[in-house]
Coordinates of N, CA, C and O in Angstrom, one line a residue:
M288 N 204.1 107.5 59.0 CA 205.1 107.2 59.9 C 204.6 107.1 61.3 O 203.9 108.0 61.8
L289 N 205.0 106.1 62.0 CA 204.6 106.0 63.4 C 205.5 106.8 64.3 O 206.7 106.9 64.0
D290 N 205.0 107.3 65.4 CA 205.9 108.0 66.3 C 205.4 107.7 67.7 O 204.6 108.4 68.3
F291 N 206.0 106.7 68.3 CA 205.7 106.3 69.7 C 206.9 106.8 70.6 O 206.9 106.4 71.8
A292 N 207.9 107.5 70.0 CA 209.0 108.0 70.7 C 209.8 106.9 71.4 O 210.4 107.0 72.4
E293 N 209.8 105.7 70.7 CA 210.6 104.6 71.3 C 212.0 104.6 70.7 O 212.2 104.8 69.4
V294 N 213.0 104.5 71.5 CA 214.4 104.6 71.1 C 215.0 103.2 71.2 O 214.8 102.5 72.2
V295 N 215.7 102.7 70.2 CA 216.3 101.4 70.2 C 217.8 101.6 70.2 O 218.4 102.3 69.4
R296 N 218.4 101.0 71.2 CA 219.9 101.0 71.3 C 220.4 99.7 70.7 O 219.9 98.7 71.0
F297 N 221.4 99.9 69.9 CA 222.0 98.7 69.2 C 223.4 99.0 68.8 O 223.9 100.1 68.8
D298 N 224.1 98.0 68.4 CA 225.5 98.0 67.9 C 225.5 98.5 66.5 O 224.8 97.9 65.6
P299 N 226.1 99.6 66.2 CA 226.2 100.1 64.8 C 226.7 99.1 63.8 O 226.2 99.1 62.6
Y300 N 227.6 98.2 64.2 CA 228.1 97.2 63.3 C 227.0 96.2 62.9 O 226.9 95.8 61.8
D301 N 226.1 95.9 63.8 CA 224.9 95.1 63.5 C 224.1 95.7 62.4 O 223.7 95.1 61.5
L302 N 223.8 97.0 62.6 CA 223.1 97.7 61.5 C 223.8 97.7 60.2 O 223.2 97.4 59.1
H303 N 225.1 97.9 60.2 CA 225.9 97.8 59.0 C 225.7 96.4 58.3 O 225.5 96.4 57.1
L304 N 225.8 95.4 59.1 CA 225.6 94.0 58.5 C 224.2 93.8 57.9 O 224.1 93.1 56.9
V305 N 223.2 94.3 58.6 CA 221.8 94.1 58.2 C 221.6 94.9 56.9 O 221.0 94.4 55.9
I306 N 222.1 96.1 56.8 CA 222.0 96.9 55.6 C 222.7 96.2 54.5 O 222.2 96.2 53.3
Q307 N 223.9 95.7 54.7 CA 224.6 94.9 53.7 C 223.8 93.7 53.2 O 223.8 93.4 52.0
T308 N 223.1 93.1 54.1 CA 222.3 91.9 53.7 C 221.2 92.4 52.7 O 221.0 91.7 51.7
V309 N 220.6 93.5 53.0 CA 219.5 94.0 52.1 C 220.2 94.4 50.8 O 219.6 94.1 49.7
R310 N 221.3 95.0 50.8 CA 222.0 95.4 49.5 C 222.4 94.2 48.7 O 222.4 94.2 47.5
D311 N 222.8 93.1 49.4 CA 223.3 91.9 48.7 C 222.1 91.1 48.2 O 222.3 90.2 47.3
D312 N 220.9 91.3 48.6 CA 219.7 90.6 48.1 C 219.5 91.0 46.7 O 219.4 92.2 46.4
P313 N 219.4 90.0 45.8 CA 219.2 90.4 44.4 C 217.8 91.0 44.0 O 217.7 91.7 43.0
S314 N 216.9 90.8 44.9 CA 215.6 91.3 44.6 C 215.5 92.8 45.1 O 216.2 93.2 46.0
E315 N 214.7 93.6 44.4 CA 214.6 95.0 44.8 C 213.8 95.1 46.1 O 212.7 94.6 46.2
P316 N 214.3 95.9 47.0 CA 213.5 96.1 48.3 C 212.2 96.9 48.0 O 212.2 97.7 47.1
P317 N 211.2 96.7 48.9 CA 210.0 97.5 48.8 C 210.4 99.0 49.0 O 211.4 99.3 49.6
P318 N 209.5 99.9 48.6 CA 209.8 101.3 48.7 C 210.1 101.8 50.2 O 211.0 102.6 50.4
A319 N 209.4 101.2 51.1 CA 209.6 101.6 52.5 C 211.0 101.2 53.0 O 211.7 101.9 53.7
V320 N 211.5 100.0 52.5 CA 212.8 99.6 52.9 C 213.9 100.4 52.2 O 214.9 100.7 52.7
Q321 N 213.6 100.7 50.9 CA 214.6 101.5 50.1 C 214.7 102.8 50.8 O 215.8 103.4 50.8
A322 N 213.6 103.4 51.3 CA 213.7 104.7 52.0 C 214.6 104.6 53.2 O 215.3 105.5 53.5
V323 N 214.5 103.5 53.9 CA 215.4 103.3 55.1 C 216.9 103.2 54.7 O 217.7 103.9 55.3
L324 N 217.1 102.5 53.6 CA 218.5 102.4 53.1 C 219.0 103.8 52.7 O 220.2 104.2 53.0
D325 N 218.2 104.6 52.0 CA 218.6 105.9 51.6 C 218.8 106.8 52.8 O 219.8 107.6 52.9
A326 N 218.0 106.7 53.8 CA 218.1 107.5 55.1 C 219.4 107.1 55.8 O 220.2 108.0 56.3
A327 N 219.7 105.8 55.8 CA 220.9 105.3 56.5 C 222.2 105.8 55.9 O 223.2 106.1 56.5
E328 N 222.2 106.0 54.5 CA 223.3 106.4 53.8 C 223.7 107.9 54.1 O 224.8 108.3 54.0
H329 N 222.7 108.7 54.5 CA 222.9 110.1 54.7 C 223.0 110.5 56.2 O 223.1 111.7 56.5
L330 N 223.1 109.5 57.0 CA 223.3 109.8 58.5 C 224.7 109.6 58.9 O 225.4 108.7 58.5
A331 N 225.2 110.6 59.7 CA 226.6 110.5 60.2 C 226.7 109.4 61.2 O 227.7 108.7 61.3
A332 N 225.7 109.2 62.0 CA 225.6 108.2 63.0 C 224.3 107.4 62.8 O 223.3 107.9 62.2
P333 N 224.3 106.1 63.2 CA 223.1 105.3 62.9 C 222.0 105.8 63.9 O 221.9 105.4 65.0
A334 N 221.1 106.7 63.4 CA 220.0 107.2 64.2 C 218.7 106.9 63.5 O 218.0 107.8 63.1
L335 N 218.4 105.7 63.3 CA 217.2 105.3 62.6 C 216.1 105.2 63.7 O 216.3 104.9 64.8
T336 N 214.8 105.4 63.2 CA 213.7 105.3 64.1 C 213.4 103.8 64.4 O 213.8 102.9 63.6
A337 N 212.6 103.5 65.4 CA 212.2 102.2 65.6 C 211.4 101.6 64.4 O 211.6 100.4 64.1
E338 N 210.6 102.4 63.8 CA 209.9 101.9 62.6 C 210.8 101.6 61.5 O 210.7 100.5 60.9
Q339 N 211.8 102.4 61.3 CA 212.8 102.1 60.2 C 213.6 100.8 60.5 O 213.8 100.0 59.6
L340 N 214.0 100.6 61.8 CA 214.7 99.4 62.2 C 213.8 98.2 62.0 O 214.2 97.1 61.5
W341 N 212.5 98.3 62.4 CA 211.5 97.2 62.2 C 211.4 96.8 60.7 O 211.5 95.7 60.4
R342 N 211.2 97.8 59.9 CA 211.1 97.6 58.4 C 212.3 96.9 57.9 O 212.3 95.9 57.1
L343 N 213.5 97.3 58.3 CA 214.7 96.8 57.8 C 214.9 95.3 58.3 O 215.2 94.4 57.4
T344 N 214.7 95.1 59.5 CA 214.8 93.7 60.0 C 213.7 92.8 59.5 O 213.9 91.6 59.4
H345 N 212.6 93.3 59.3 CA 211.5 92.5 58.8 C 211.7 92.1 57.3 O 211.4 90.9 57.0
Y346 N 212.4 92.9 56.6 CA 212.7 92.6 55.2 C 214.0 91.7 55.0 O 214.0 90.8 54.2
A347 N 215.0 92.1 55.8 CA 216.3 91.4 55.6 C 216.2 89.9 55.9 O 215.5 89.5 56.9
D348 N 216.8 89.1 55.1 CA 216.8 87.7 55.3 C 218.2 87.0 55.0 O 218.4 86.5 53.9
P349 N 219.1 87.1 56.0 CA 220.4 86.6 55.7 C 220.5 85.2 55.4 O 221.3 84.7 54.6
A350 N 219.6 84.4 55.9 CA 219.6 82.9 55.6 C 219.4 82.7 54.2 O 220.1 81.9 53.5
S351 N 218.5 83.4 53.6 CA 218.2 83.3 52.2 C 219.2 83.9 51.3 O 219.7 83.3 50.3
V352 N 219.6 85.1 51.6 CA 220.6 85.9 50.8 C 221.9 85.2 50.7 O 222.5 85.1 49.6
Y353 N 222.4 84.6 51.8 CA 223.7 84.0 51.9 C 223.6 82.5 51.9 O 224.6 81.8 52.1
D354 N 222.4 81.9 51.6 CA 222.2 80.5 51.4 C 222.7 79.8 52.7 O 223.5 78.8 52.6
L355 N 222.2 80.2 53.8 CA 222.6 79.6 55.1 C 221.5 78.6 55.5 O 220.3 78.9 55.5
S356 N 221.9 77.4 55.8 CA 221.0 76.4 56.3 C 220.8 76.6 57.8 O 221.8 76.5 58.6
L357 N 219.6 76.9 58.3 CA 219.4 77.2 59.7 C 219.5 75.9 60.5 O 219.6 76.0 61.8
T358 N 219.6 74.7 59.9 CA 219.8 73.5 60.6 C 221.3 73.2 60.7 O 221.6 72.2 61.5
D359 N 222.1 73.9 60.1 CA 223.6 73.7 60.1 C 224.2 74.5 61.2 O 223.9 75.7 61.3
D360 N 225.0 73.9 62.0 CA 225.6 74.6 63.1 C 226.5 75.8 62.7 O 226.6 76.8 63.4
T361 N 227.1 75.7 61.5 CA 227.9 76.8 61.1 C 227.1 78.1 60.8 O 227.6 79.2 61.0
A362 N 225.9 77.9 60.4 CA 225.0 79.1 60.1 C 224.7 79.8 61.4 O 224.6 81.0 61.4
L363 N 224.7 79.1 62.5 CA 224.4 79.7 63.8 C 225.5 80.6 64.2 O 225.3 81.4 65.1
H364 N 226.7 80.4 63.7 CA 227.8 81.2 64.0 C 228.2 82.3 63.0 O 229.2 83.0 63.1
D365 N 227.3 82.4 62.0 CA 227.5 83.4 60.9 C 227.2 84.8 61.5 O 226.1 85.1 62.1
E366 N 228.2 85.7 61.4 CA 228.0 87.0 62.0 C 226.9 87.8 61.4 O 226.3 88.7 62.1
R367 N 226.6 87.6 60.1 CA 225.5 88.4 59.5 C 224.1 87.9 60.1 O 223.3 88.8 60.3
L368 N 224.0 86.6 60.3 CA 222.7 86.1 60.9 C 222.6 86.6 62.3 O 221.6 87.0 62.8
A369 N 223.7 86.5 63.0 CA 223.8 86.9 64.4 C 223.4 88.4 64.6 O 222.6 88.8 65.5
A370 N 224.0 89.2 63.7 CA 223.7 90.6 63.7 C 222.2 90.9 63.5 O 221.6 91.7 64.1
H371 N 221.7 90.2 62.5 CA 220.2 90.4 62.2 C 219.4 90.0 63.4 O 218.5 90.7 63.8
L372 N 219.7 88.9 64.0 CA 218.9 88.4 65.2 C 219.0 89.4 66.3 O 218.1 89.7 67.0
R373 N 220.2 90.0 66.6 CA 220.4 90.9 67.7 C 219.6 92.2 67.4 O 218.9 92.7 68.3
L374 N 219.7 92.7 66.1 CA 219.0 93.9 65.8 C 217.5 93.7 65.8 O 216.7 94.5 66.3
W375 N 217.0 92.6 65.3 CA 215.6 92.2 65.3 C 215.1 92.1 66.8 O 214.1 92.7 67.1
S376 N 215.9 91.5 67.6 CA 215.5 91.3 69.0 C 215.4 92.7 69.7 O 214.5 93.0 70.5
A377 N 216.5 93.5 69.5 CA 216.5 94.8 70.2 C 215.3 95.7 69.8 O 214.7 96.3 70.6
T378 N 215.0 95.6 68.5 CA 213.8 96.4 68.0 C 212.6 96.0 68.7 O 211.8 96.8 69.2
R379 N 212.3 94.7 68.8 CA 211.1 94.2 69.3 C 211.0 94.4 70.9 O 210.0 94.7 71.4
E380 N 212.2 94.2 71.5 CA 212.2 94.4 73.0 C 212.1 95.8 73.4 O 211.5 96.2 74.4
Q381 N 212.8 96.7 72.7 CA 212.9 98.1 73.1 C 211.8 99.0 72.5 O 211.6 100.2 72.9
A382 N 211.1 98.5 71.5 CA 210.1 99.3 70.8 C 208.8 98.4 70.6 O 208.3 98.1 69.5
P383 N 208.2 98.0 71.8 CA 207.0 97.1 71.7 C 205.8 97.7 71.0 O 205.1 97.1 70.3
L384 N 205.6 99.0 71.2 CA 204.4 99.7 70.6 C 204.6 99.8 69.1 O 203.6 99.5 68.3
T385 N 205.8 100.1 68.6 CA 206.0 100.2 67.2 C 205.9 98.8 66.6 O 205.3 98.6 65.5
T386 N 206.5 97.8 67.2 CA 206.4 96.5 66.8 C 205.0 96.0 66.6 O 204.6 95.4 65.6
A387 N 204.2 96.2 67.7 CA 202.8 95.7 67.6 C 202.0 96.4 66.5 O 201.3 95.8 65.8
A388 N 202.2 97.7 66.4 CA 201.5 98.5 65.4 C 201.9 98.0 64.0 O 201.0 97.8 63.1
L389 N 203.2 97.8 63.7 CA 203.6 97.4 62.4 C 203.2 96.0 62.1 O 202.9 95.6 60.9
E390 N 203.2 95.1 63.1 CA 202.8 93.7 62.8 C 201.3 93.7 62.6 O 200.8 92.9 61.7
L391 N 200.5 94.5 63.2 CA 199.1 94.6 63.0 C 198.8 95.1 61.5 O 198.0 94.6 60.8
V392 N 199.6 96.2 61.1 CA 199.4 96.7 59.7 C 199.8 95.6 58.7 O 199.1 95.4 57.8
T393 N 200.9 94.9 59.0 CA 201.3 93.8 58.1 C 200.2 92.7 58.0 O 199.9 92.2 56.9
R394 N 199.7 92.3 59.1 CA 198.7 91.2 59.1 C 197.4 91.7 58.4 O 196.8 91.0 57.6
T395 N 197.0 93.0 58.6 CA 195.9 93.5 58.0 C 196.0 93.6 56.5 O 195.1 93.2 55.7
E396 N 197.2 94.0 56.0 CA 197.5 94.1 54.6 C 197.4 92.7 54.0 O 196.9 92.5 52.9
T397 N 198.0 91.7 54.7 CA 197.9 90.3 54.2 C 196.5 89.8 54.1 O 196.1 89.2 53.1
E398 N 195.7 90.1 55.1 CA 194.3 89.6 55.1 C 193.5 90.3 54.0 O 192.7 89.7 53.3
L399 N 193.8 91.6 53.8 CA 193.1 92.3 52.7 C 193.5 91.8 51.3 O 192.6 91.6 50.4
A400 N 194.7 91.4 51.1 CA 195.2 90.9 49.9 C 194.6 89.5 49.6 O 194.1 89.2 48.5
I401 N 194.5 88.7 50.7 CA 193.8 87.4 50.6 C 192.3 87.6 50.2 O 191.8 86.9 49.3
H402 N 191.7 88.5 50.9 CA 190.3 88.8 50.6 C 190.1 89.2 49.2 O 189.2 88.8 48.5
A403 N 190.9 90.1 48.7 CA 190.8 90.7 47.4 C 191.0 89.5 46.4 O 190.3 89.5 45.3
A404 N 191.9 88.6 46.6 CA 192.2 87.5 45.7 C 191.0 86.6 45.7 O 190.6 86.1 44.6
R405 N 190.3 86.4 46.8 CA 189.1 85.5 46.8 C 188.0 86.2 46.0 O 187.2 85.5 45.3
I406 N 187.8 87.5 46.2 CA 186.8 88.2 45.5 C 187.0 88.2 44.0 O 186.0 88.0 43.2
T407 N 188.2 88.3 43.5 CA 188.5 88.3 42.1 C 188.3 86.9 41.4 O 188.1 86.8 40.2
R408 N 188.4 85.9 42.2 CA 188.2 84.5 41.7 C 186.7 84.2 41.5 O 186.4 83.2 40.8
T409 N 185.8 84.9 42.2 CA 184.4 84.5 42.2 C 183.7 85.2 41.0 O 184.1 86.0 40.3

């Protein structure tokens, strides 16, 4: 777990909608995202870490889950998509160190997976 002591302020209803998006997704979330869902269920107030918020917003995909066309004007007014974008933006703007670290980890994991796939093909 990362600990840069970054605090993200956000609307609790936005978090509720993003969590609902993850729950409505028919695919099983990765363990790190499931851990965030479990933690959120046991909190009296939405007090998630910047890392947990990043993982949640990184995984949640309201456009896919709710079949929203991002080229359709009505999708731009969907409250679930708007909530996701607000929480996503708040996390990135208010927790830049956490965001940079997790994006670096994600890119590294992707590059390692590509490299491993290339090695197994030869």
